[in-house]
XYZ file of N, CA and C in Angstrom:
234
model
N -3.856 66.216 56.849
C -4.038 65.064 56.460
C -4.791 64.897 55.097
N -5.984 65.557 55.231
C -6.886 65.527 54.218
C -6.413 65.925 52.902
N -5.616 67.128 53.027
C -4.993 67.883 51.885
C -3.939 67.137 51.548
N -3.133 66.285 52.112
C -2.107 65.628 51.692
C -2.373 64.370 51.007
N -3.739 63.775 51.408
C -4.310 62.514 50.870
C -4.858 62.994 49.250
N -5.662 64.118 49.455
C -6.077 64.757 48.103
C -4.803 64.967 47.144
N -3.797 65.350 47.566
C -2.828 65.650 46.836
C -2.328 64.371 45.919
N -2.083 63.572 46.782
C -1.668 62.292 46.471
C -2.429 61.494 45.618
N -3.843 61.527 45.720
C -4.888 61.090 45.028
C -4.732 61.875 43.478
N -4.573 63.055 43.737
C -4.429 63.958 42.403
C -3.194 63.651 41.640
N -2.202 63.115 42.349
C -0.814 63.148 41.520
C -0.876 61.487 40.983
N -1.400 60.500 41.718
C -1.332 59.101 41.283
C -2.796 58.341 40.622
N -3.593 59.051 40.996
C -4.958 58.441 41.083
C -5.375 58.424 39.061
N -4.643 59.171 38.411
C -5.130 59.233 36.923
C -6.711 59.357 36.705
N -7.414 60.465 37.581
C -8.456 60.579 37.377
C -9.130 61.700 36.247
N -10.112 61.264 35.980
C -10.927 62.109 34.539
C -11.207 63.495 34.910
N -11.180 63.946 36.183
C -11.507 65.375 36.534
C -10.294 65.730 37.526
N -10.207 67.424 37.469
C -9.185 67.650 38.624
C -9.427 67.303 39.847
N -8.499 66.945 40.775
C -8.777 66.703 42.209
C -9.399 67.789 42.813
N -9.449 69.114 42.389
C -9.980 69.884 43.085
C -11.673 70.305 42.785
N -11.959 69.418 42.087
C -13.464 69.271 41.509
C -14.077 67.954 42.207
N -13.342 67.160 43.046
C -14.029 66.173 43.634
C -14.202 66.216 45.006
N -15.389 65.944 45.269
C -15.814 66.036 46.796
C -15.405 64.763 47.353
N -15.707 64.861 48.710
C -14.933 63.872 49.623
C -15.640 62.448 49.261
N -17.005 62.466 49.131
C -17.684 61.215 48.873
C -17.982 60.771 47.262
N -17.345 61.639 46.290
C -17.424 60.993 45.197
C -16.526 59.650 44.875
N -17.267 58.957 43.857
C -16.742 57.560 43.666
C -15.474 57.732 42.624
N -14.175 57.522 43.440
C -12.922 57.412 42.764
C -12.876 56.757 41.515
N -13.604 55.216 41.736
C -13.519 54.538 40.677
C -14.413 54.801 39.365
N -15.233 55.471 39.742
C -16.179 56.133 38.587
C -15.463 57.124 37.908
N -14.642 57.903 38.636
C -14.000 59.201 37.924
C -12.708 58.337 37.367
N -12.382 57.115 37.032
C -11.298 56.735 36.411
C -10.339 55.908 37.167
N -10.252 55.871 38.479
C -9.446 55.141 39.227
C -9.358 53.846 38.905
N -8.160 53.241 38.545
C -8.082 51.954 38.182
C -7.420 50.982 39.502
N -7.535 49.755 39.351
C -6.869 49.204 40.218
C -5.343 49.209 40.489
N -4.557 49.470 39.583
C -3.388 49.765 39.464
C -2.984 51.234 40.014
N -3.924 52.106 39.384
C -3.825 53.578 40.198
C -3.831 53.454 41.573
N -4.788 52.740 42.110
C -5.038 52.464 43.548
C -3.778 51.904 44.304
N -3.061 51.195 43.741
C -1.937 50.534 44.184
C -1.020 51.605 44.331
N -0.784 52.551 43.253
C 0.070 53.775 43.420
C -0.209 54.746 44.373
N -1.410 55.044 44.657
C -2.055 55.569 45.725
C -1.536 55.306 47.106
N -2.005 53.904 46.979
C -1.619 53.227 48.407
C -0.230 53.536 48.916
N 0.624 52.965 47.864
C 2.049 53.109 48.151
C 2.529 54.533 48.398
N 1.994 55.684 47.746
C 2.391 57.046 48.136
C 1.993 57.065 49.497
N 0.745 56.810 49.922
C 0.229 57.225 51.190
C 0.992 56.350 52.181
N 1.458 55.176 52.068
C 2.255 54.614 53.159
C 3.531 55.205 53.045
N 4.163 55.947 52.096
C 5.707 56.347 52.293
C 5.148 57.803 53.169
N 3.949 58.580 52.676
C 3.900 59.813 53.400
C 3.590 59.783 54.758
N 2.893 58.614 55.069
C 2.352 58.821 56.649
C 2.980 57.459 57.440
N 4.120 56.924 56.785
C 4.833 55.607 57.240
C 3.738 54.793 57.922
N 2.943 54.329 57.241
C 1.985 53.311 57.668
C 2.206 52.085 56.609
N 1.440 51.095 56.791
C 1.164 49.959 55.927
C -0.163 49.529 56.000
N -0.831 49.430 54.763
C -2.254 48.736 55.066
C -2.352 47.482 54.847
N -2.973 46.908 55.844
C -3.056 45.591 56.103
C -3.942 44.818 54.900
N -3.327 43.682 54.373
C -4.350 42.857 53.346
C -5.605 43.106 53.540
N -6.358 43.113 54.710
C -7.816 43.305 54.892
C -8.307 44.574 54.379
N -7.353 45.694 54.280
C -7.929 46.974 53.736
C -7.575 47.047 52.134
N -7.285 46.037 51.402
C -7.218 46.257 50.136
C -8.374 45.814 49.543
N -9.214 46.942 49.263
C -10.621 46.830 48.841
C -11.180 48.050 48.053
N -11.917 48.027 47.228
C -12.486 49.259 46.767
C -13.314 50.114 47.724
N -13.606 49.402 48.952
C -14.087 50.308 49.901
C -13.306 51.147 50.517
N -12.171 50.632 50.556
C -11.217 51.480 51.186
C -10.560 52.782 50.331
N -10.453 52.518 49.150
C -9.995 53.276 48.148
C -10.905 54.170 47.286
N -12.434 53.743 47.571
C -13.336 54.221 46.894
C -13.681 55.791 46.922
N -13.574 56.340 47.779
C -13.468 57.769 47.967
C -12.532 58.461 48.852
N -12.225 59.869 48.673
C -11.367 60.544 49.577
C -11.649 60.335 50.778
N -12.803 60.417 51.247
C -13.393 60.234 52.602
C -12.972 58.833 53.179
N -13.128 57.784 52.220
C -12.710 56.509 52.999
C -11.473 56.247 53.180
N -10.661 56.828 52.221
C -9.290 56.759 52.444
C -8.772 57.609 53.565
N -9.256 58.900 53.656
C -8.799 59.516 54.839
C -9.427 58.883 56.349
N -10.199 58.287 56.346
C -10.750 57.517 57.597
C -9.694 56.301 57.944
N -9.397 55.636 56.910
C -8.576 54.416 56.819
C -7.159 54.928 57.380
N -6.662 55.934 56.851
C -5.425 56.421 57.118
C -5.333 56.805 58.765
N -6.426 57.750 59.089
C -6.542 58.177 60.474
C -6.560 56.891 61.364
N -7.372 55.668 61.041
C -7.372 54.640 61.980
C -5.966 53.893 61.833
N -5.203 53.978 60.812
C -3.932 53.290 60.898
C -2.737 54.279 61.424
N -2.869 55.528 61.411
C -2.015 56.520 62.198
C -2.199 56.371 63.770
N -3.455 56.173 63.905
C -3.892 56.045 65.298
C -3.469 57.125 66.230
């Protein structure tokens, strides 16, 4: 799951560094993730894992790091 999320963020996140150089706790917004790119990441994750992010999860906290994205996906996949 973590590798799939990393791949999606790498493709859709428009980050300033290669995804291979980014640690799980690095601030993705500081690395160039915009709100528009975060929506693209969210949509790709929803498609890949057949989940839907509730409105309450639409925040910088959810999409701020690879670790927070993975934790949220694990919770939603259940």
